[in-house]
PDB file of C-alpha atoms and ligand atoms in Angstrom:
ATOM      1  CA  MET A   1      84.686  55.927 -29.538  1.00 66.00           C
ATOM      2  CA  LYS A   2      81.271  55.550 -27.942  1.00 77.00           C
ATOM      3  CA  ASP A   3      79.473  51.987 -28.834  1.00 83.00           C
ATOM      4  CA  LEU A   4      76.556  53.500 -31.019  1.00 92.00           C
ATOM      5  CA  THR A   5      74.365  50.128 -31.629  1.00 94.00           C
ATOM      6  CA  LEU A   6      72.048  51.149 -28.948  1.00 95.00           C
ATOM      7  CA  ASP A   7      71.676  55.170 -30.480  1.00 97.00           C
ATOM      8  CA  ARG A   8      71.105  52.841 -33.628  1.00 98.00           C
ATOM      9  CA  GLU A   9      68.533  50.428 -32.546  1.00 97.00           C
ATOM     10  CA  LYS A  10      66.651  54.108 -31.179  1.00 98.00           C
ATOM     11  CA  MET A  11      66.945  55.349 -34.586  1.00 98.00           C
ATOM     12  CA  VAL A  12      65.622  52.434 -36.028  1.00 98.00           C
ATOM     13  CA  ARG A  13      62.475  52.004 -33.593  1.00 98.00           C
ATOM     14  CA  ASN A  14      61.741  55.784 -32.762  1.00 98.00           C
ATOM     15  CA  GLN A  15      62.193  57.251 -36.444  1.00 98.00           C
ATOM     16  CA  ILE A  16      61.720  54.726 -39.056  1.00 98.00           C
ATOM     17  CA  GLU A  17      59.175  51.990 -37.271  1.00 98.00           C
ATOM     18  CA  ARG A  18      57.409  54.930 -35.682  1.00 98.00           C
ATOM     19  CA  ARG A  19      56.950  56.649 -38.535  1.00 98.00           C
ATOM     20  CA  GLY A  20      55.321  53.208 -40.774  1.00 97.00           C
ATOM     21  CA  ILE A  21      58.488  51.603 -42.388  1.00 98.00           C
ATOM     22  CA  LYS A  22      57.297  47.826 -42.529  1.00 97.00           C
ATOM     23  CA  HIS A  23      59.924  46.949 -44.938  1.00 98.00           C
ATOM     24  CA  LEU A  24      61.401  43.978 -42.637  1.00 98.00           C
ATOM     25  CA  GLY A  25      64.755  44.111 -45.515  1.00 98.00           C
ATOM     26  CA  ILE A  26      64.684  48.030 -45.202  1.00 98.00           C
ATOM     27  CA  LEU A  27      64.889  47.823 -41.129  1.00 98.00           C
ATOM     28  CA  ALA A  28      67.248  44.998 -40.871  1.00 98.00           C
ATOM     29  CA  ALA A  29      69.864  47.029 -42.912  1.00 98.00           C
ATOM     30  CA  MET A  30      69.466  50.197 -41.014  1.00 98.00           C
ATOM     31  CA  ARG A  31      70.066  48.180 -38.022  1.00 98.00           C
ATOM     32  CA  GLN A  32      73.180  46.466 -39.580  1.00 97.00           C
ATOM     33  CA  VAL A  33      74.777  49.438 -41.641  1.00 98.00           C
ATOM     34  CA  PRO A  34      76.901  51.666 -39.478  1.00 98.00           C
ATOM     35  CA  ARG A  35      75.846  54.922 -40.381  1.00 98.00           C
ATOM     36  CA  HIS A  36      78.431  56.651 -38.173  1.00 98.00           C
ATOM     37  CA  LEU A  37      80.928  55.508 -40.579  1.00 98.00           C
ATOM     38  CA  PHE A  38      79.668  57.691 -43.713  1.00 98.00           C
ATOM     39  CA  VAL A  39      80.286  61.201 -41.682  1.00 98.00           C
ATOM     40  CA  SER A  40      83.207  62.612 -40.015  1.00 98.00           C
ATOM     41  CA  MET A  41      84.437  62.076 -36.948  1.00 96.00           C
ATOM     42  CA  GLU A  42      82.863  65.583 -35.644  1.00 97.00           C
ATOM     43  CA  TYR A  43      79.530  64.452 -36.678  1.00 97.00           C
ATOM     44  CA  GLN A  44      79.811  60.966 -35.382  1.00 96.00           C
ATOM     45  CA  SER A  45      77.918  61.189 -32.357  1.00 94.00           C
ATOM     46  CA  GLN A  46      75.377  62.994 -34.289  1.00 97.00           C
ATOM     47  CA  ALA A  47      74.949  59.992 -36.799  1.00 97.00           C
ATOM     48  CA  TYR A  48      71.839  58.402 -35.404  1.00 98.00           C
ATOM     49  CA  ALA A  49      70.014  61.888 -34.958  1.00 98.00           C
ATOM     50  CA  ASP A  50      66.919  62.847 -36.769  1.00 98.00           C
ATOM     51  CA  HIS A  51      68.146  65.220 -39.553  1.00 98.00           C
ATOM     52  CA  PRO A  52      70.635  65.194 -42.358  1.00 97.00           C
ATOM     53  CA  LEU A  53      74.475  65.996 -41.543  1.00 98.00           C
ATOM     54  CA  PRO A  54      77.195  67.939 -43.797  1.00 98.00           C
ATOM     55  CA  ILE A  55      79.545  65.782 -45.389  1.00 98.00           C
ATOM     56  CA  GLY A  56      81.831  68.162 -47.233  1.00 96.00           C
ATOM     57  CA  TYR A  57      81.368  69.757 -50.784  1.00 96.00           C
ATOM     58  CA  ASN A  58      78.333  71.609 -49.425  1.00 95.00           C
ATOM     59  CA  GLN A  59      76.188  68.286 -49.543  1.00 97.00           C
ATOM     60  CA  THR A  60      74.617  66.397 -46.892  1.00 97.00           C
ATOM     61  CA  ILE A  61      73.943  62.560 -46.023  1.00 98.00           C
ATOM     62  CA  SER A  62      70.034  62.636 -45.691  1.00 97.00           C
ATOM     63  CA  GLN A  63      67.560  62.288 -42.830  1.00 98.00           C
ATOM     64  CA  PRO A  64      67.788  58.781 -42.116  1.00 98.00           C
ATOM     65  CA  TYR A  65      64.003  58.430 -42.140  1.00 98.00           C
ATOM     66  CA  ILE A  66      64.026  59.920 -45.735  1.00 98.00           C
ATOM     67  CA  VAL A  67      66.571  57.216 -46.472  1.00 98.00           C
ATOM     68  CA  ALA A  68      64.125  54.272 -45.498  1.00 98.00           C
ATOM     69  CA  LEU A  69      61.301  55.907 -46.800  1.00 98.00           C
ATOM     70  CA  MET A  70      62.999  56.163 -50.665  1.00 98.00           C
ATOM     71  CA  SER A  71      64.267  52.691 -50.262  1.00 98.00           C
ATOM     72  CA  GLU A  72      60.688  51.439 -49.314  1.00 98.00           C
ATOM     73  CA  LEU A  73      59.240  53.592 -52.517  1.00 97.00           C
ATOM     74  CA  ILE A  74      61.421  52.077 -55.041  1.00 97.00           C
ATOM     75  CA  GLN A  75      59.656  48.809 -53.864  1.00 97.00           C
ATOM     76  CA  PRO A  76      63.229  46.771 -53.908  1.00 98.00           C
ATOM     77  CA  GLN A  77      63.576  42.866 -55.187  1.00 98.00           C
ATOM     78  CA  ALA A  78      66.257  40.537 -54.446  1.00 98.00           C
ATOM     79  CA  ASP A  79      67.385  40.648 -57.995  1.00 98.00           C
ATOM     80  CA  ASP A  80      66.606  44.226 -58.806  1.00 98.00           C
ATOM     81  CA  CYS A  81      70.034  46.173 -60.568  1.00 98.00           C
ATOM     82  CA  VAL A  82      69.421  49.803 -59.212  1.00 98.00           C
ATOM     83  CA  LEU A  83      70.854  53.327 -60.427  1.00 98.00           C
ATOM     84  CA  GLU A  84      71.250  56.322 -57.709  1.00 98.00           C
ATOM     85  CA  VAL A  85      71.907  59.299 -58.429  1.00 98.00           C
ATOM     86  CA  GLY A  86      73.807  61.518 -55.939  1.00 98.00           C
ATOM     87  CA  SER A  87      76.142  59.220 -53.940  1.00 98.00           C
ATOM     88  CA  GLY A  88      76.524  61.580 -51.280  1.00 98.00           C
ATOM     89  CA  SER A  89      78.410  59.670 -48.556  1.00 98.00           C
ATOM     90  CA  GLY A  90      77.715  56.351 -49.928  1.00 98.00           C
ATOM     91  CA  TYR A  91      75.166  55.235 -46.788  1.00 98.00           C
ATOM     92  CA  GLN A  92      72.113  55.230 -49.285  1.00 98.00           C
ATOM     93  CA  ALA A  93      73.690  52.666 -51.606  1.00 98.00           C
ATOM     94  CA  ALA A  94      74.816  50.732 -48.644  1.00 98.00           C
ATOM     95  CA  ILE A  95      71.481  50.307 -47.422  1.00 98.00           C
ATOM     96  CA  LEU A  96      70.160  49.535 -51.012  1.00 98.00           C
ATOM     97  CA  SER A  97      73.379  47.002 -51.527  1.00 98.00           C
ATOM     98  CA  LEU A  98      71.794  44.638 -48.700  1.00 98.00           C
ATOM     99  CA  LEU A  99      68.276  44.832 -50.481  1.00 98.00           C
ATOM    100  CA  VAL A 100      68.908  44.287 -53.755  1.00 98.00           C
ATOM    101  CA  SER A 101      71.425  42.307 -56.498  1.00 98.00           C
ATOM    102  CA  LYS A 102      73.733  45.314 -58.098  1.00 98.00           C
ATOM    103  CA  VAL A 103      73.778  49.240 -57.056  1.00 99.00           C
ATOM    104  CA  HIS A 104      75.261  52.043 -59.690  1.00 98.00           C
ATOM    105  CA  SER A 105      75.539  55.006 -57.513  1.00 99.00           C
ATOM    106  CA  ILE A 106      77.054  58.390 -59.407  1.00 98.00           C
ATOM    107  CA  ASP A 107      77.602  61.312 -57.853  1.00 98.00           C
ATOM    108  CA  ARG A 108      79.113  64.438 -59.649  1.00 98.00           C
ATOM    109  CA  HIS A 109      81.844  65.351 -57.085  1.00 98.00           C
ATOM    110  CA  PRO A 110      85.083  63.202 -57.302  1.00 98.00           C
ATOM    111  CA  GLY A 111      85.935  63.506 -53.763  1.00 98.00           C
ATOM    112  CA  LEU A 112      82.789  62.460 -52.479  1.00 98.00           C
ATOM    113  CA  VAL A 113      82.710  59.454 -54.731  1.00 98.00           C
ATOM    114  CA  ASN A 114      86.515  58.776 -53.307  1.00 98.00           C
ATOM    115  CA  GLN A 115      84.902  58.906 -49.395  1.00 98.00           C
ATOM    116  CA  ALA A 116      82.034  56.774 -50.112  1.00 98.00           C
ATOM    117  CA  GLN A 117      84.031  53.987 -51.970  1.00 98.00           C
ATOM    118  CA  ALA A 118      86.417  54.060 -48.803  1.00 98.00           C
ATOM    119  CA  VAL A 119      83.750  53.582 -46.781  1.00 98.00           C
ATOM    120  CA  ILE A 120      82.070  50.774 -48.710  1.00 98.00           C
ATOM    121  CA  ASP A 121      85.676  48.942 -49.272  1.00 98.00           C
ATOM    122  CA  THR A 122      85.988  49.126 -45.251  1.00 98.00           C
ATOM    123  CA  LEU A 123      82.170  47.392 -44.614  1.00 98.00           C
ATOM    124  CA  LYS A 124      83.353  44.718 -47.640  1.00 98.00           C
ATOM    125  CA  ILE A 125      80.310  45.819 -49.595  1.00 98.00           C
ATOM    126  CA  ASN A 126      80.761  44.633 -53.418  1.00 98.00           C
ATOM    127  CA  ASN A 127      78.030  44.940 -55.470  1.00 98.00           C
ATOM    128  CA  VAL A 128      78.235  48.720 -55.288  1.00 98.00           C
ATOM    129  CA  LEU A 129      79.321  50.222 -58.380  1.00 98.00           C
ATOM    130  CA  PHE A 130      80.611  54.177 -57.790  1.00 98.00           C
ATOM    131  CA  HIS A 131      80.623  56.589 -61.021  1.00 98.00           C
ATOM    132  CA  VAL A 132      81.501  60.283 -61.320  1.00 98.00           C
ATOM    133  CA  GLY A 133      79.575  62.638 -63.893  1.00 98.00           C
ATOM    134  CA  ASP A 134      76.160  63.970 -64.205  1.00 98.00           C
ATOM    135  CA  GLY A 135      73.751  61.445 -63.098  1.00 98.00           C
ATOM    136  CA  SER A 136      70.728  63.654 -64.576  1.00 98.00           C
ATOM    137  CA  LEU A 137      72.094  61.902 -67.699  1.00 98.00           C
ATOM    138  CA  GLY A 138      71.217  58.947 -66.205  1.00 98.00           C
ATOM    139  CA  LEU A 139      73.985  55.733 -66.776  1.00 98.00           C
ATOM    140  CA  PRO A 140      72.648  54.808 -70.231  1.00 98.00           C
ATOM    141  CA  GLU A 141      75.313  52.482 -70.568  1.00 98.00           C
ATOM    142  CA  PHE A 142      74.101  50.418 -67.943  1.00 98.00           C
ATOM    143  CA  ALA A 143      70.486  50.599 -68.308  1.00 98.00           C
ATOM    144  CA  PRO A 144      67.281  49.748 -68.609  1.00 98.00           C
ATOM    145  CA  PHE A 145      67.331  49.822 -64.455  1.00 98.00           C
ATOM    146  CA  ASP A 146      64.759  48.180 -62.224  1.00 98.00           C
ATOM    147  CA  ALA A 147      64.703  51.112 -59.668  1.00 98.00           C
ATOM    148  CA  ILE A 148      66.395  54.534 -60.025  1.00 98.00           C
ATOM    149  CA  LEU A 149      66.621  56.540 -57.064  1.00 98.00           C
ATOM    150  CA  ILE A 150      67.273  60.255 -57.216  1.00 98.00           C
ATOM    151  CA  THR A 151      68.475  61.973 -54.091  1.00 98.00           C
ATOM    152  CA  ALA A 152      68.769  65.524 -54.812  1.00 97.00           C
ATOM    153  CA  ALA A 153      65.879  67.863 -56.032  1.00 97.00           C
ATOM    154  CA  ALA A 154      65.123  68.326 -59.440  1.00 96.00           C
ATOM    155  CA  PRO A 155      62.992  71.010 -61.200  1.00 96.00           C
ATOM    156  CA  LYS A 156      61.250  68.679 -63.056  1.00 95.00           C
ATOM    157  CA  LEU A 157      61.444  65.011 -63.967  1.00 95.00           C
ATOM    158  CA  PRO A 158      64.628  64.296 -65.618  1.00 96.00           C
ATOM    159  CA  ARG A 159      63.552  62.341 -69.042  1.00 94.00           C
ATOM    160  CA  PRO A 160      66.604  60.471 -69.719  1.00 96.00           C
ATOM    161  CA  LEU A 161      65.936  58.813 -66.626  1.00 97.00           C
ATOM    162  CA  LEU A 162      62.260  57.911 -66.700  1.00 95.00           C
ATOM    163  CA  ASP A 163      63.889  56.401 -70.270  1.00 95.00           C
ATOM    164  CA  GLN A 164      66.254  54.166 -68.373  1.00 97.00           C
ATOM    165  CA  LEU A 165      63.952  52.112 -66.646  1.00 98.00           C
ATOM    166  CA  LYS A 166      62.641  48.523 -67.509  1.00 98.00           C
ATOM    167  CA  ILE A 167      58.852  48.442 -68.071  1.00 98.00           C
ATOM    168  CA  GLY A 168      57.612  47.979 -64.601  1.00 97.00           C
ATOM    169  CA  GLY A 169      60.448  49.824 -63.206  1.00 98.00           C
ATOM    170  CA  ARG A 170      60.417  52.731 -60.217  1.00 98.00           C
ATOM    171  CA  LEU A 171      61.712  55.899 -60.303  1.00 98.00           C
ATOM    172  CA  VAL A 172      61.542  57.451 -57.044  1.00 98.00           C
ATOM    173  CA  LEU A 173      62.690  61.604 -56.815  1.00 98.00           C
ATOM    174  CA  PRO A 174      62.013  64.835 -55.080  1.00 98.00           C
ATOM    175  CA  VAL A 175      60.763  67.768 -57.517  1.00 97.00           C
ATOM    176  CA  GLY A 176      60.048  71.076 -57.105  1.00 96.00           C
ATOM    177  CA  GLU A 177      61.563  74.536 -55.982  1.00 92.00           C
ATOM    178  CA  ARG A 178      65.108  74.569 -55.040  1.00 84.00           C
ATOM    179  CA  TRP A 179      64.534  73.721 -51.480  1.00 81.00           C
ATOM    180  CA  HIS A 180      61.025  72.689 -51.319  1.00 94.00           C
ATOM    181  CA  GLN A 181      60.250  69.813 -52.914  1.00 96.00           C
ATOM    182  CA  THR A 182      57.821  66.509 -53.197  1.00 96.00           C
ATOM    183  CA  LEU A 183      58.854  63.155 -53.178  1.00 97.00           C
ATOM    184  CA  GLU A 184      57.425  61.641 -56.095  1.00 97.00           C
ATOM    185  CA  ARG A 185      57.374  58.180 -57.460  1.00 97.00           C
ATOM    186  CA  TRP A 186      56.831  57.120 -61.389  1.00 97.00           C
ATOM    187  CA  THR A 187      56.190  53.574 -62.604  1.00 97.00           C
ATOM    188  CA  LYS A 188      56.709  52.759 -66.037  1.00 97.00           C
ATOM    189  CA  THR A 189      53.514  50.660 -67.057  1.00 97.00           C
ATOM    190  CA  SER A 190      54.521  50.348 -71.070  1.00 96.00           C
ATOM    191  CA  GLU A 191      56.984  51.979 -73.121  1.00 92.00           C
ATOM    192  CA  ASP A 192      55.413  55.116 -73.182  1.00 91.00           C
ATOM    193  CA  THR A 193      53.189  54.967 -70.495  1.00 95.00           C
ATOM    194  CA  PHE A 194      53.574  56.193 -66.758  1.00 96.00           C
ATOM    195  CA  GLU A 195      51.811  55.953 -63.275  1.00 96.00           C
ATOM    196  CA  HIS A 196      52.781  58.881 -60.943  1.00 94.00           C
ATOM    197  CA  ASP A 197      52.228  59.382 -57.025  1.00 94.00           C
ATOM    198  CA  GLN A 198      53.380  61.777 -54.422  1.00 90.00           C
ATOM    199  CA  ASP A 199      54.523  61.338 -51.213  1.00 85.00           C
ATOM    200  CA  ILE A 200      55.336  63.798 -48.269  1.00 93.00           C
ATOM    201  CA  PRO A 201      56.888  67.269 -48.225  1.00 94.00           C
ATOM    202  CA  VAL A 202      61.299  67.272 -48.211  1.00 95.00           C
ATOM    203  CA  SER A 203      63.843  69.569 -48.790  1.00 94.00           C
ATOM    204  CA  PHE A 204      67.153  68.096 -50.653  1.00 95.00           C
ATOM    205  CA  VAL A 205      70.243  69.942 -51.862  1.00 95.00           C
ATOM    206  CA  PRO A 206      69.666  70.875 -55.977  1.00 95.00           C
ATOM    207  CA  LEU A 207      70.421  68.395 -58.927  1.00 97.00           C
ATOM    208  CA  VAL A 208      72.685  70.387 -60.673  1.00 97.00           C
ATOM    209  CA  GLY A 209      73.290  68.978 -64.366  1.00 97.00           C
ATOM    210  CA  LYS A 210      71.959  68.869 -67.861  1.00 97.00           C
ATOM    211  CA  PHE A 211      68.478  67.609 -66.697  1.00 96.00           C
ATOM    212  CA  GLY A 212      68.570  69.467 -63.368  1.00 96.00           C
ATOM    213  CA  TRP A 213      69.664  72.903 -61.914  1.00 95.00           C
ATOM    214  CA  SER A 214      72.211  75.132 -63.290  1.00 92.00           C
ATOM    215  CA  ASP A 215      74.990  75.844 -61.292  1.00 80.00           C
ATOM    216  CA  SER A 216      74.470  79.512 -62.010  1.00 69.00           C
ATOM    217  CA  ASP A 217      70.654  79.004 -60.439  1.00 61.00           C
ATOM    218  CA  GLY A 218      71.776  80.701 -57.024  1.00 50.00           C
TER     219      GLY A 218
HETATM  220  N1  SAM B 301      72.442  59.629 -51.368  1.00 66.54           N
HETATM  221  C1  SAM B 301      73.707  60.162 -50.491  1.00 66.54           C
HETATM  222  C2  SAM B 301      73.892  59.780 -48.946  1.00 66.54           C
HETATM  223  O1  SAM B 301      73.186  58.416 -48.923  1.00 66.54           O
HETATM  224  O2  SAM B 301      74.977  60.215 -48.269  1.00 66.54           O
HETATM  225  C3  SAM B 301      72.951  61.750 -49.967  1.00 66.54           C
HETATM  226  C4  SAM B 301      73.088  62.649 -51.218  1.00 66.54           C
HETATM  227  S1  SAM B 301      73.155  64.124 -51.109  1.00 66.54           S
HETATM  228  C5  SAM B 301      71.749  64.701 -50.307  1.00 66.54           C
HETATM  229  C6  SAM B 301      72.878  64.933 -52.845  1.00 66.54           C
HETATM  230  C7  SAM B 301      73.888  64.352 -53.711  1.00 66.54           C
HETATM  231  O3  SAM B 301      73.797  64.565 -54.896  1.00 66.54           O
HETATM  232  C8  SAM B 301      74.942  65.098 -53.304  1.00 66.54           C
HETATM  233  O4  SAM B 301      76.039  64.462 -53.087  1.00 66.54           O
HETATM  234  C9  SAM B 301      75.240  65.891 -54.758  1.00 66.54           C
HETATM  235  O5  SAM B 301      76.737  66.089 -55.384  1.00 66.54           O
HETATM  236  C10 SAM B 301      74.419  65.224 -55.488  1.00 66.54           C
HETATM  237  N2  SAM B 301      74.221  65.575 -56.806  1.00 66.54           N
HETATM  238  C11 SAM B 301      73.990  66.350 -57.505  1.00 66.54           C
HETATM  239  N3  SAM B 301      73.555  66.673 -58.548  1.00 66.54           N
HETATM  240  C12 SAM B 301      74.321  65.675 -59.232  1.00 66.54           C
HETATM  241  C13 SAM B 301      74.078  65.144 -60.536  1.00 66.54           C
HETATM  242  N4  SAM B 301      73.776  65.883 -61.770  1.00 66.54           N
HETATM  243  N5  SAM B 301      74.777  64.076 -60.843  1.00 66.54           N
HETATM  244  C14 SAM B 301      75.124  63.110 -59.651  1.00 66.54           C
HETATM  245  N6  SAM B 301      75.151  63.437 -58.585  1.00 66.54           N
HETATM  246  C15 SAM B 301      74.754  65.017 -58.054  1.00 66.54           C
END
């Protein structure tokens, strides 16, 4: 297998830094985490390319820039406890594990969670806890969270997730149509008030669950 260190360095410079990501911890994490281990052998040579890749179960590992951008938008702090909805390959969770103190990550596909857990174990990352279930309900038993990242597209903001934020907490997610959304950030300013800002247009696979799309939505 070719040494992919140079590909990873080029990814960080050309796709991440050049597009304006400045957070030093995120840049370091993206230089450190071997993204190619989070995809199957057949896609490893493309692991540092500027696009998402298939990971099985009709799901994808997000484009590297989107992983960096979402990580920056949640404004990670070293002692944060973060929830990621949509574990997928586990790559975003691995990046977060280097930025915050604890990551809970949930996916509806047990097979993906098993794959993600295996890679996280190989990398000896021990502050990521995976869960299987409908993440549109959040994880009330571990709430409240300092930040929540939803890495699948919701038709509208899932209310339970807003409720599971600490005051001062940040929630970042793609919201909109099934295949075209806008990345949004919601910041909880008091028990019942939120600030809201929008970033770029994105295209994520759907969040399928009680507070997302239904399986039959097409
Ligand atoms: N963050 C992932 C990574 O780093 O590889 C990529 C996530 S992929 C774009 C979206 C994921 O959301 C899929 O793995 C899918 O199974 C998951 N998903 C969709 N609806 C979900 C739900 N209601 N609860 C939990 N996971 C869900």
